[in-house]
mmCIF file with all atom_site columns, C-alpha atoms in Angstrom:
data_model
loop_
_atom_site.group_PDB
_atom_site.id
_atom_site.type_symbol
_atom_site.label_atom_id
_atom_site.label_alt_id
_atom_site.label_comp_id
_atom_site.label_asym_id
_atom_site.label_entity_id
_atom_site.label_seq_id
_atom_site.pdbx_PDB_ins_code
_atom_site.Cartn_x
_atom_site.Cartn_y
_atom_site.Cartn_z
_atom_site.occupancy
_atom_site.B_iso_or_equiv
_atom_site.pdbx_formal_charge
_atom_site.auth_seq_id
_atom_site.auth_comp_id
_atom_site.auth_asym_id
_atom_site.auth_atom_id
_atom_site.pdbx_PDB_model_num
ATOM 1   C CA . UNK A 1 1   ? -68.629 79.676  11.845  1.00 75.00 ? 1   UNK A CA 1
ATOM 2   C CA . UNK A 1 2   ? -65.544 79.199  9.636   1.00 81.00 ? 2   UNK A CA 1
ATOM 3   C CA . UNK A 1 3   ? -67.696 78.674  6.521   1.00 81.00 ? 3   UNK A CA 1
ATOM 4   C CA . UNK A 1 4   ? -69.787 81.728  7.367   1.00 75.00 ? 4   UNK A CA 1
ATOM 5   C CA . UNK A 1 5   ? -66.663 83.891  7.663   1.00 76.00 ? 5   UNK A CA 1
ATOM 6   C CA . UNK A 1 6   ? -65.391 82.539  4.349   1.00 79.00 ? 6   UNK A CA 1
ATOM 7   C CA . UNK A 1 7   ? -68.618 83.638  2.679   1.00 72.00 ? 7   UNK A CA 1
ATOM 8   C CA . UNK A 1 8   ? -68.477 87.042  4.330   1.00 69.00 ? 8   UNK A CA 1
ATOM 9   C CA . UNK A 1 9   ? -64.970 87.711  3.020   1.00 71.00 ? 9   UNK A CA 1
ATOM 10  C CA . UNK A 1 10  ? -65.760 86.443  -0.472  1.00 70.00 ? 10  UNK A CA 1
ATOM 11  C CA . UNK A 1 11  ? -66.585 89.895  -1.781  1.00 61.00 ? 11  UNK A CA 1
ATOM 12  C CA . UNK A 1 12  ? -64.917 89.876  -5.175  1.00 46.00 ? 12  UNK A CA 1
ATOM 13  C CA . UNK A 1 13  ? -61.965 91.939  -6.363  1.00 42.00 ? 13  UNK A CA 1
ATOM 14  C CA . UNK A 1 14  ? -61.631 95.694  -6.564  1.00 42.00 ? 14  UNK A CA 1
ATOM 15  C CA . UNK A 1 15  ? -62.409 95.803  -10.298 1.00 42.00 ? 15  UNK A CA 1
ATOM 16  C CA . UNK A 1 16  ? -65.773 94.146  -9.665  1.00 40.00 ? 16  UNK A CA 1
ATOM 17  C CA . UNK A 1 17  ? -66.768 96.382  -6.797  1.00 39.00 ? 17  UNK A CA 1
ATOM 18  C CA . UNK A 1 18  ? -66.033 94.324  -3.673  1.00 43.00 ? 18  UNK A CA 1
ATOM 19  C CA . UNK A 1 19  ? -69.135 92.191  -3.688  1.00 40.00 ? 19  UNK A CA 1
ATOM 20  C CA . UNK A 1 20  ? -71.500 94.430  -5.612  1.00 40.00 ? 20  UNK A CA 1
ATOM 21  C CA . UNK A 1 21  ? -73.279 92.727  -8.458  1.00 37.00 ? 21  UNK A CA 1
ATOM 22  C CA . UNK A 1 22  ? -71.977 89.236  -9.259  1.00 41.00 ? 22  UNK A CA 1
ATOM 23  C CA . UNK A 1 23  ? -68.557 89.586  -7.705  1.00 48.00 ? 23  UNK A CA 1
ATOM 24  C CA . UNK A 1 24  ? -68.747 86.690  -5.205  1.00 59.00 ? 24  UNK A CA 1
ATOM 25  C CA . UNK A 1 25  ? -67.091 83.612  -6.716  1.00 68.00 ? 25  UNK A CA 1
ATOM 26  C CA . UNK A 1 26  ? -66.499 81.218  -3.757  1.00 76.00 ? 26  UNK A CA 1
ATOM 27  C CA . UNK A 1 27  ? -62.744 81.904  -3.874  1.00 80.00 ? 27  UNK A CA 1
ATOM 28  C CA . UNK A 1 28  ? -60.890 84.352  -1.632  1.00 79.00 ? 28  UNK A CA 1
ATOM 29  C CA . UNK A 1 29  ? -58.473 86.540  -3.560  1.00 75.00 ? 29  UNK A CA 1
ATOM 30  C CA . UNK A 1 30  ? -55.423 88.260  -2.141  1.00 73.00 ? 30  UNK A CA 1
ATOM 31  C CA . UNK A 1 31  ? -57.244 91.592  -2.525  1.00 67.00 ? 31  UNK A CA 1
ATOM 32  C CA . UNK A 1 32  ? -60.102 90.395  -0.356  1.00 66.00 ? 32  UNK A CA 1
ATOM 33  C CA . UNK A 1 33  ? -57.784 89.617  2.556   1.00 67.00 ? 33  UNK A CA 1
ATOM 34  C CA . UNK A 1 34  ? -54.819 91.965  2.114   1.00 59.00 ? 34  UNK A CA 1
ATOM 35  C CA . UNK A 1 35  ? -57.027 95.060  2.296   1.00 52.00 ? 35  UNK A CA 1
ATOM 36  C CA . UNK A 1 36  ? -57.202 94.308  6.037   1.00 52.00 ? 36  UNK A CA 1
ATOM 37  C CA . UNK A 1 37  ? -53.488 93.551  6.366   1.00 55.00 ? 37  UNK A CA 1
ATOM 38  C CA . UNK A 1 38  ? -53.885 89.770  6.134   1.00 64.00 ? 38  UNK A CA 1
ATOM 39  C CA . UNK A 1 39  ? -51.215 89.047  3.506   1.00 65.00 ? 39  UNK A CA 1
ATOM 40  C CA . UNK A 1 40  ? -49.584 86.425  5.720   1.00 73.00 ? 40  UNK A CA 1
ATOM 41  C CA . UNK A 1 41  ? -52.928 84.678  6.245   1.00 77.00 ? 41  UNK A CA 1
ATOM 42  C CA . UNK A 1 42  ? -53.457 84.512  2.482   1.00 79.00 ? 42  UNK A CA 1
ATOM 43  C CA . UNK A 1 43  ? -49.989 83.052  1.870   1.00 81.00 ? 43  UNK A CA 1
ATOM 44  C CA . UNK A 1 44  ? -50.526 80.354  4.504   1.00 83.00 ? 44  UNK A CA 1
ATOM 45  C CA . UNK A 1 45  ? -54.058 79.468  3.432   1.00 87.00 ? 45  UNK A CA 1
ATOM 46  C CA . UNK A 1 46  ? -53.317 79.295  -0.315  1.00 87.00 ? 46  UNK A CA 1
ATOM 47  C CA . UNK A 1 47  ? -52.040 75.725  -0.076  1.00 84.00 ? 47  UNK A CA 1
ATOM 48  C CA . UNK A 1 48  ? -51.674 75.095  -3.809  1.00 86.00 ? 48  UNK A CA 1
ATOM 49  C CA . UNK A 1 49  ? -50.299 78.613  -4.472  1.00 84.00 ? 49  UNK A CA 1
ATOM 50  C CA . UNK A 1 50  ? -52.753 79.216  -7.312  1.00 85.00 ? 50  UNK A CA 1
ATOM 51  C CA . UNK A 1 51  ? -53.572 82.767  -6.236  1.00 82.00 ? 51  UNK A CA 1
ATOM 52  C CA . UNK A 1 52  ? -56.906 81.935  -4.623  1.00 84.00 ? 52  UNK A CA 1
ATOM 53  C CA . UNK A 1 53  ? -58.102 80.365  -1.363  1.00 86.00 ? 53  UNK A CA 1
ATOM 54  C CA . UNK A 1 54  ? -60.972 77.915  -1.812  1.00 89.00 ? 54  UNK A CA 1
ATOM 55  C CA . UNK A 1 55  ? -63.217 76.773  1.039   1.00 88.00 ? 55  UNK A CA 1
ATOM 56  C CA . UNK A 1 56  ? -61.366 73.499  1.614   1.00 91.00 ? 56  UNK A CA 1
ATOM 57  C CA . UNK A 1 57  ? -58.047 75.380  1.854   1.00 92.00 ? 57  UNK A CA 1
ATOM 58  C CA . UNK A 1 58  ? -59.612 77.870  4.277   1.00 89.00 ? 58  UNK A CA 1
ATOM 59  C CA . UNK A 1 59  ? -60.950 75.102  6.534   1.00 91.00 ? 59  UNK A CA 1
ATOM 60  C CA . UNK A 1 60  ? -57.663 73.208  6.328   1.00 91.00 ? 60  UNK A CA 1
ATOM 61  C CA . UNK A 1 61  ? -55.684 76.283  7.409   1.00 88.00 ? 61  UNK A CA 1
ATOM 62  C CA . UNK A 1 62  ? -57.941 76.961  10.390  1.00 88.00 ? 62  UNK A CA 1
ATOM 63  C CA . UNK A 1 63  ? -57.816 73.261  11.306  1.00 89.00 ? 63  UNK A CA 1
ATOM 64  C CA . UNK A 1 64  ? -54.025 73.368  11.363  1.00 87.00 ? 64  UNK A CA 1
ATOM 65  C CA . UNK A 1 65  ? -54.112 76.458  13.550  1.00 84.00 ? 65  UNK A CA 1
ATOM 66  C CA . UNK A 1 66  ? -56.399 74.667  16.011  1.00 86.00 ? 66  UNK A CA 1
ATOM 67  C CA . UNK A 1 67  ? -54.190 71.567  16.194  1.00 86.00 ? 67  UNK A CA 1
ATOM 68  C CA . UNK A 1 68  ? -50.938 73.561  16.438  1.00 83.00 ? 68  UNK A CA 1
ATOM 69  C CA . UNK A 1 69  ? -51.989 76.473  18.665  1.00 78.00 ? 69  UNK A CA 1
ATOM 70  C CA . UNK A 1 70  ? -55.055 75.120  20.485  1.00 82.00 ? 70  UNK A CA 1
ATOM 71  C CA . UNK A 1 71  ? -58.793 75.784  20.319  1.00 83.00 ? 71  UNK A CA 1
ATOM 72  C CA . UNK A 1 72  ? -58.606 78.880  22.547  1.00 81.00 ? 72  UNK A CA 1
ATOM 73  C CA . UNK A 1 73  ? -56.122 80.507  20.187  1.00 79.00 ? 73  UNK A CA 1
ATOM 74  C CA . UNK A 1 74  ? -58.325 79.658  17.214  1.00 83.00 ? 74  UNK A CA 1
ATOM 75  C CA . UNK A 1 75  ? -61.389 81.102  18.955  1.00 83.00 ? 75  UNK A CA 1
ATOM 76  C CA . UNK A 1 76  ? -59.634 84.412  19.636  1.00 79.00 ? 76  UNK A CA 1
ATOM 77  C CA . UNK A 1 77  ? -58.454 84.538  16.013  1.00 78.00 ? 77  UNK A CA 1
ATOM 78  C CA . UNK A 1 78  ? -61.996 83.850  14.770  1.00 80.00 ? 78  UNK A CA 1
ATOM 79  C CA . UNK A 1 79  ? -63.256 86.673  16.996  1.00 77.00 ? 79  UNK A CA 1
ATOM 80  C CA . UNK A 1 80  ? -60.665 88.914  15.325  1.00 71.00 ? 80  UNK A CA 1
ATOM 81  C CA . UNK A 1 81  ? -61.843 87.874  11.846  1.00 73.00 ? 81  UNK A CA 1
ATOM 82  C CA . UNK A 1 82  ? -65.475 88.458  12.813  1.00 70.00 ? 82  UNK A CA 1
ATOM 83  C CA . UNK A 1 83  ? -64.685 92.096  13.574  1.00 66.00 ? 83  UNK A CA 1
ATOM 84  C CA . UNK A 1 84  ? -63.306 92.515  10.041  1.00 64.00 ? 84  UNK A CA 1
ATOM 85  C CA . UNK A 1 85  ? -66.347 91.188  8.187   1.00 61.00 ? 85  UNK A CA 1
ATOM 86  C CA . UNK A 1 86  ? -66.966 93.446  5.151   1.00 56.00 ? 86  UNK A CA 1
ATOM 87  C CA . UNK A 1 87  ? -70.050 95.614  5.286   1.00 53.00 ? 87  UNK A CA 1
ATOM 88  C CA . UNK A 1 88  ? -71.601 98.553  3.529   1.00 47.00 ? 88  UNK A CA 1
ATOM 89  C CA . UNK A 1 89  ? -71.148 101.895 5.281   1.00 46.00 ? 89  UNK A CA 1
ATOM 90  C CA . UNK A 1 90  ? -73.813 104.585 5.239   1.00 46.00 ? 90  UNK A CA 1
ATOM 91  C CA . UNK A 1 91  ? -73.023 108.253 4.768   1.00 47.00 ? 91  UNK A CA 1
ATOM 92  C CA . UNK A 1 92  ? -74.888 110.912 6.744   1.00 51.00 ? 92  UNK A CA 1
ATOM 93  C CA . UNK A 1 93  ? -76.839 111.595 3.566   1.00 53.00 ? 93  UNK A CA 1
ATOM 94  C CA . UNK A 1 94  ? -78.161 108.034 3.629   1.00 51.00 ? 94  UNK A CA 1
ATOM 95  C CA . UNK A 1 95  ? -76.235 106.976 0.534   1.00 53.00 ? 95  UNK A CA 1
ATOM 96  C CA . UNK A 1 96  ? -74.414 103.663 0.700   1.00 48.00 ? 96  UNK A CA 1
ATOM 97  C CA . UNK A 1 97  ? -70.621 103.548 0.311   1.00 47.00 ? 97  UNK A CA 1
ATOM 98  C CA . UNK A 1 98  ? -69.356 100.283 -1.271  1.00 47.00 ? 98  UNK A CA 1
ATOM 99  C CA . UNK A 1 99  ? -67.217 98.263  1.133   1.00 48.00 ? 99  UNK A CA 1
ATOM 100 C CA . UNK A 1 100 ? -64.462 98.686  2.221   1.00 47.00 ? 100 UNK A CA 1
ATOM 101 C CA . UNK A 1 101 ? -65.346 102.383 2.261   1.00 42.00 ? 101 UNK A CA 1
ATOM 102 C CA . UNK A 1 102 ? -62.206 103.949 0.868   1.00 39.00 ? 102 UNK A CA 1
ATOM 103 C CA . UNK A 1 103 ? -63.693 107.346 1.725   1.00 38.00 ? 103 UNK A CA 1
ATOM 104 C CA . UNK A 1 104 ? -63.642 106.380 5.407   1.00 44.00 ? 104 UNK A CA 1
ATOM 105 C CA . UNK A 1 105 ? -60.627 106.052 7.704   1.00 49.00 ? 105 UNK A CA 1
ATOM 106 C CA . UNK A 1 106 ? -59.806 102.415 8.448   1.00 54.00 ? 106 UNK A CA 1
ATOM 107 C CA . UNK A 1 107 ? -59.288 101.840 12.178  1.00 65.00 ? 107 UNK A CA 1
ATOM 108 C CA . UNK A 1 108 ? -56.474 99.790  13.726  1.00 80.00 ? 108 UNK A CA 1
ATOM 109 C CA . UNK A 1 109 ? -55.943 99.104  17.416  1.00 85.00 ? 109 UNK A CA 1
ATOM 110 C CA . UNK A 1 110 ? -53.163 97.703  19.578  1.00 92.00 ? 110 UNK A CA 1
ATOM 111 C CA . UNK A 1 111 ? -53.998 94.003  20.149  1.00 90.00 ? 111 UNK A CA 1
ATOM 112 C CA . UNK A 1 112 ? -52.931 94.282  23.811  1.00 92.00 ? 112 UNK A CA 1
ATOM 113 C CA . UNK A 1 113 ? -54.233 97.632  25.062  1.00 92.00 ? 113 UNK A CA 1
ATOM 114 C CA . UNK A 1 114 ? -56.849 98.380  22.348  1.00 88.00 ? 114 UNK A CA 1
ATOM 115 C CA . UNK A 1 115 ? -55.326 101.883 21.944  1.00 89.00 ? 115 UNK A CA 1
ATOM 116 C CA . UNK A 1 116 ? -56.158 103.308 18.462  1.00 87.00 ? 116 UNK A CA 1
ATOM 117 C CA . UNK A 1 117 ? -53.196 103.333 16.056  1.00 87.00 ? 117 UNK A CA 1
ATOM 118 C CA . UNK A 1 118 ? -52.530 104.763 12.622  1.00 82.00 ? 118 UNK A CA 1
ATOM 119 C CA . UNK A 1 119 ? -53.551 102.130 10.085  1.00 78.00 ? 119 UNK A CA 1
ATOM 120 C CA . UNK A 1 120 ? -50.587 100.156 8.711   1.00 80.00 ? 120 UNK A CA 1
ATOM 121 C CA . UNK A 1 121 ? -51.682 97.143  6.596   1.00 74.00 ? 121 UNK A CA 1
ATOM 122 C CA . UNK A 1 122 ? -48.082 95.881  6.455   1.00 79.00 ? 122 UNK A CA 1
ATOM 123 C CA . UNK A 1 123 ? -47.980 95.479  10.248  1.00 85.00 ? 123 UNK A CA 1
ATOM 124 C CA . UNK A 1 124 ? -51.573 94.678  11.299  1.00 82.00 ? 124 UNK A CA 1
ATOM 125 C CA . UNK A 1 125 ? -50.610 93.249  14.711  1.00 89.00 ? 125 UNK A CA 1
ATOM 126 C CA . UNK A 1 126 ? -48.324 96.058  15.844  1.00 92.00 ? 126 UNK A CA 1
ATOM 127 C CA . UNK A 1 127 ? -48.587 97.093  19.489  1.00 94.00 ? 127 UNK A CA 1
ATOM 128 C CA . UNK A 1 128 ? -48.720 100.651 20.762  1.00 94.00 ? 128 UNK A CA 1
ATOM 129 C CA . UNK A 1 129 ? -45.640 102.660 21.791  1.00 93.00 ? 129 UNK A CA 1
ATOM 130 C CA . UNK A 1 130 ? -46.935 102.559 25.371  1.00 95.00 ? 130 UNK A CA 1
ATOM 131 C CA . UNK A 1 131 ? -47.043 98.753  25.329  1.00 96.00 ? 131 UNK A CA 1
ATOM 132 C CA . UNK A 1 132 ? -43.632 98.585  23.636  1.00 95.00 ? 132 UNK A CA 1
ATOM 133 C CA . UNK A 1 133 ? -42.152 100.355 26.662  1.00 95.00 ? 133 UNK A CA 1
ATOM 134 C CA . UNK A 1 134 ? -43.277 97.399  28.824  1.00 96.00 ? 134 UNK A CA 1
ATOM 135 C CA . UNK A 1 135 ? -41.394 94.783  26.782  1.00 96.00 ? 135 UNK A CA 1
ATOM 136 C CA . UNK A 1 136 ? -39.337 92.339  28.858  1.00 95.00 ? 136 UNK A CA 1
ATOM 137 C CA . UNK A 1 137 ? -37.344 89.158  28.328  1.00 91.00 ? 137 UNK A CA 1
ATOM 138 C CA . UNK A 1 138 ? -38.244 85.771  29.872  1.00 86.00 ? 138 UNK A CA 1
ATOM 139 C CA . UNK A 1 139 ? -36.551 86.887  33.124  1.00 91.00 ? 139 UNK A CA 1
ATOM 140 C CA . UNK A 1 140 ? -38.806 89.973  33.316  1.00 93.00 ? 140 UNK A CA 1
ATOM 141 C CA . UNK A 1 141 ? -35.931 92.342  32.525  1.00 95.00 ? 141 UNK A CA 1
ATOM 142 C CA . UNK A 1 142 ? -36.951 95.429  30.466  1.00 96.00 ? 142 UNK A CA 1
ATOM 143 C CA . UNK A 1 143 ? -35.717 95.202  26.865  1.00 96.00 ? 143 UNK A CA 1
ATOM 144 C CA . UNK A 1 144 ? -35.506 97.683  23.996  1.00 96.00 ? 144 UNK A CA 1
ATOM 145 C CA . UNK A 1 145 ? -34.967 97.398  20.252  1.00 95.00 ? 145 UNK A CA 1
ATOM 146 C CA . UNK A 1 146 ? -32.914 99.722  18.044  1.00 93.00 ? 146 UNK A CA 1
ATOM 147 C CA . UNK A 1 147 ? -32.742 99.290  14.253  1.00 90.00 ? 147 UNK A CA 1
ATOM 148 C CA . UNK A 1 148 ? -29.275 100.853 14.182  1.00 90.00 ? 148 UNK A CA 1
ATOM 149 C CA . UNK A 1 149 ? -27.842 98.060  16.367  1.00 90.00 ? 149 UNK A CA 1
ATOM 150 C CA . UNK A 1 150 ? -26.829 94.503  15.456  1.00 89.00 ? 150 UNK A CA 1
ATOM 151 C CA . UNK A 1 151 ? -28.502 92.623  17.014  1.00 90.00 ? 151 UNK A CA 1
ATOM 152 C CA . UNK A 1 152 ? -31.359 95.061  17.522  1.00 92.00 ? 152 UNK A CA 1
ATOM 153 C CA . UNK A 1 153 ? -32.394 93.832  20.976  1.00 93.00 ? 153 UNK A CA 1
ATOM 154 C CA . UNK A 1 154 ? -30.699 94.885  24.208  1.00 96.00 ? 154 UNK A CA 1
ATOM 155 C CA . UNK A 1 155 ? -31.315 95.133  27.963  1.00 96.00 ? 155 UNK A CA 1
ATOM 156 C CA . UNK A 1 156 ? -32.518 98.573  29.027  1.00 95.00 ? 156 UNK A CA 1
ATOM 157 C CA . UNK A 1 157 ? -30.520 98.588  32.276  1.00 95.00 ? 157 UNK A CA 1
ATOM 158 C CA . UNK A 1 158 ? -27.039 98.090  30.837  1.00 95.00 ? 158 UNK A CA 1
ATOM 159 C CA . UNK A 1 159 ? -27.273 97.932  27.031  1.00 94.00 ? 159 UNK A CA 1
ATOM 160 C CA . UNK A 1 160 ? -26.300 94.252  26.922  1.00 95.00 ? 160 UNK A CA 1
ATOM 161 C CA . UNK A 1 161 ? -27.120 92.845  23.478  1.00 95.00 ? 161 UNK A CA 1
ATOM 162 C CA . UNK A 1 162 ? -29.756 90.146  23.144  1.00 91.00 ? 162 UNK A CA 1
ATOM 163 C CA . UNK A 1 163 ? -29.708 87.630  20.265  1.00 88.00 ? 163 UNK A CA 1
ATOM 164 C CA . UNK A 1 164 ? -33.470 87.048  20.317  1.00 85.00 ? 164 UNK A CA 1
ATOM 165 C CA . UNK A 1 165 ? -36.023 89.382  18.746  1.00 88.00 ? 165 UNK A CA 1
ATOM 166 C CA . UNK A 1 166 ? -38.684 87.904  21.008  1.00 89.00 ? 166 UNK A CA 1
ATOM 167 C CA . UNK A 1 167 ? -40.106 89.623  24.086  1.00 92.00 ? 167 UNK A CA 1
ATOM 168 C CA . UNK A 1 168 ? -43.050 89.591  26.468  1.00 92.00 ? 168 UNK A CA 1
ATOM 169 C CA . UNK A 1 169 ? -45.547 92.419  26.902  1.00 95.00 ? 169 UNK A CA 1
ATOM 170 C CA . UNK A 1 170 ? -47.992 91.938  29.775  1.00 92.00 ? 170 UNK A CA 1
ATOM 171 C CA . UNK A 1 171 ? -47.367 88.199  29.451  1.00 88.00 ? 171 UNK A CA 1
ATOM 172 C CA . UNK A 1 172 ? -48.085 88.140  25.695  1.00 90.00 ? 172 UNK A CA 1
ATOM 173 C CA . UNK A 1 173 ? -45.371 86.710  23.420  1.00 88.00 ? 173 UNK A CA 1
ATOM 174 C CA . UNK A 1 174 ? -44.283 89.327  20.879  1.00 92.00 ? 174 UNK A CA 1
ATOM 175 C CA . UNK A 1 175 ? -41.422 89.938  18.458  1.00 93.00 ? 175 UNK A CA 1
ATOM 176 C CA . UNK A 1 176 ? -39.626 92.951  17.027  1.00 93.00 ? 176 UNK A CA 1
ATOM 177 C CA . UNK A 1 177 ? -38.589 93.640  13.455  1.00 91.00 ? 177 UNK A CA 1
ATOM 178 C CA . UNK A 1 178 ? -37.452 96.531  11.290  1.00 90.00 ? 178 UNK A CA 1
ATOM 179 C CA . UNK A 1 179 ? -40.332 98.869  10.525  1.00 91.00 ? 179 UNK A CA 1
ATOM 180 C CA . UNK A 1 180 ? -40.182 99.195  6.742   1.00 86.00 ? 180 UNK A CA 1
ATOM 181 C CA . UNK A 1 181 ? -43.371 101.107 6.054   1.00 80.00 ? 181 UNK A CA 1
ATOM 182 C CA . UNK A 1 182 ? -44.406 104.598 4.921   1.00 76.00 ? 182 UNK A CA 1
ATOM 183 C CA . UNK A 1 183 ? -46.281 104.988 8.239   1.00 74.00 ? 183 UNK A CA 1
ATOM 184 C CA . UNK A 1 184 ? -43.323 104.001 10.431  1.00 77.00 ? 184 UNK A CA 1
ATOM 185 C CA . UNK A 1 185 ? -42.646 106.321 13.369  1.00 72.00 ? 185 UNK A CA 1
ATOM 186 C CA . UNK A 1 186 ? -39.476 104.522 14.493  1.00 79.00 ? 186 UNK A CA 1
ATOM 187 C CA . UNK A 1 187 ? -36.935 102.042 13.153  1.00 87.00 ? 187 UNK A CA 1
ATOM 188 C CA . UNK A 1 188 ? -38.466 99.023  14.914  1.00 93.00 ? 188 UNK A CA 1
ATOM 189 C CA . UNK A 1 189 ? -41.983 97.720  15.406  1.00 93.00 ? 189 UNK A CA 1
ATOM 190 C CA . UNK A 1 190 ? -43.183 95.110  17.911  1.00 95.00 ? 190 UNK A CA 1
ATOM 191 C CA . UNK A 1 191 ? -46.024 92.780  16.951  1.00 93.00 ? 191 UNK A CA 1
ATOM 192 C CA . UNK A 1 192 ? -47.909 89.936  18.589  1.00 92.00 ? 192 UNK A CA 1
ATOM 193 C CA . UNK A 1 193 ? -47.454 86.445  17.135  1.00 88.00 ? 193 UNK A CA 1
ATOM 194 C CA . UNK A 1 194 ? -51.003 85.295  16.309  1.00 82.00 ? 194 UNK A CA 1
ATOM 195 C CA . UNK A 1 195 ? -50.179 84.661  12.641  1.00 79.00 ? 195 UNK A CA 1
ATOM 196 C CA . UNK A 1 196 ? -46.914 82.782  13.293  1.00 80.00 ? 196 UNK A CA 1
ATOM 197 C CA . UNK A 1 197 ? -46.964 78.994  13.333  1.00 79.00 ? 197 UNK A CA 1
ATOM 198 C CA . UNK A 1 198 ? -45.096 76.960  16.005  1.00 82.00 ? 198 UNK A CA 1
ATOM 199 C CA . UNK A 1 199 ? -42.430 76.122  13.400  1.00 80.00 ? 199 UNK A CA 1
ATOM 200 C CA . UNK A 1 200 ? -41.923 79.815  12.640  1.00 78.00 ? 200 UNK A CA 1
ATOM 201 C CA . UNK A 1 201 ? -41.671 80.632  16.336  1.00 81.00 ? 201 UNK A CA 1
ATOM 202 C CA . UNK A 1 202 ? -39.009 77.969  16.845  1.00 81.00 ? 202 UNK A CA 1
ATOM 203 C CA . UNK A 1 203 ? -37.141 79.095  13.728  1.00 73.00 ? 203 UNK A CA 1
ATOM 204 C CA . UNK A 1 204 ? -37.250 82.732  14.804  1.00 70.00 ? 204 UNK A CA 1
ATOM 205 C CA . UNK A 1 205 ? -36.558 82.371  18.527  1.00 71.00 ? 205 UNK A CA 1
ATOM 206 C CA . UNK A 1 206 ? -35.032 78.908  18.920  1.00 72.00 ? 206 UNK A CA 1
ATOM 207 C CA . UNK A 1 207 ? -37.838 77.634  21.152  1.00 71.00 ? 207 UNK A CA 1
ATOM 208 C CA . UNK A 1 208 ? -41.558 77.873  21.834  1.00 71.00 ? 208 UNK A CA 1
ATOM 209 C CA . UNK A 1 209 ? -42.697 80.476  24.371  1.00 62.00 ? 209 UNK A CA 1
ATOM 210 C CA . UNK A 1 210 ? -43.005 79.215  27.939  1.00 57.00 ? 210 UNK A CA 1
ATOM 211 C CA . UNK A 1 211 ? -46.697 78.364  28.276  1.00 45.00 ? 211 UNK A CA 1
ATOM 212 C CA . UNK A 1 212 ? -46.533 79.198  31.987  1.00 39.00 ? 212 UNK A CA 1
ATOM 213 C CA . UNK A 1 213 ? -45.659 82.805  31.124  1.00 42.00 ? 213 UNK A CA 1
ATOM 214 C CA . UNK A 1 214 ? -47.501 83.529  27.888  1.00 41.00 ? 214 UNK A CA 1
ATOM 215 C CA . UNK A 1 215 ? -51.196 84.402  27.932  1.00 38.00 ? 215 UNK A CA 1
ATOM 216 C CA . UNK A 1 216 ? -53.505 84.439  24.948  1.00 36.00 ? 216 UNK A CA 1
ATOM 217 C CA . UNK A 1 217 ? -54.387 87.869  23.624  1.00 34.00 ? 217 UNK A CA 1
ATOM 218 C CA . UNK A 1 218 ? -57.594 88.788  21.848  1.00 32.00 ? 218 UNK A CA 1
ATOM 219 C CA . UNK A 1 219 ? -56.957 90.650  18.627  1.00 32.00 ? 219 UNK A CA 1
ATOM 220 C CA . UNK A 1 220 ? -58.836 93.860  17.938  1.00 31.00 ? 220 UNK A CA 1
ATOM 221 C CA . UNK A 1 221 ? -57.761 95.657  14.783  1.00 29.00 ? 221 UNK A CA 1
#
């Protein structure tokens, strides 16, 4: 399945027409992944930092994810990738539009509620405003985030500052950050942590999420 996905995403670069003609070259470029907001995935998978992800690097990255996060987490991530497989779109006239169909609107959905969101490739795992309102800390206390505060996190009930940018939404481990994007509708954005490694989670929050609280979320973008 991993090799099949690699082949599906190997669609060439934009100058060569995203897979039309002889564009496929058995190397994933940053263009081929970042068009779907997967810049972080590219940076992690490009082990030798040569600007391209070869099959062995791709398999190695997914293997590390399985050993670090577990097979269930890998399976949900593979399901997410399967939904992003490039394809040719057909216009009502019957003419084919070369993938990724720049003439069409790219869809993005909240990974928790599946609510449609405005597409933001810089924050592909952002959750909806409705889900953000349900953010809590590990003690199930409602929390909010405000980019004008330092630190940005605080308890909703009394405004007490919180040092951690981590939170839980419906049992899913998430984190907040400044929303530096042309499509931002507020100063902060909350995202799920599928693309963060255990080391990054510990570095960011000081500990791994409590496995008795966190549930795995399926990603649908």
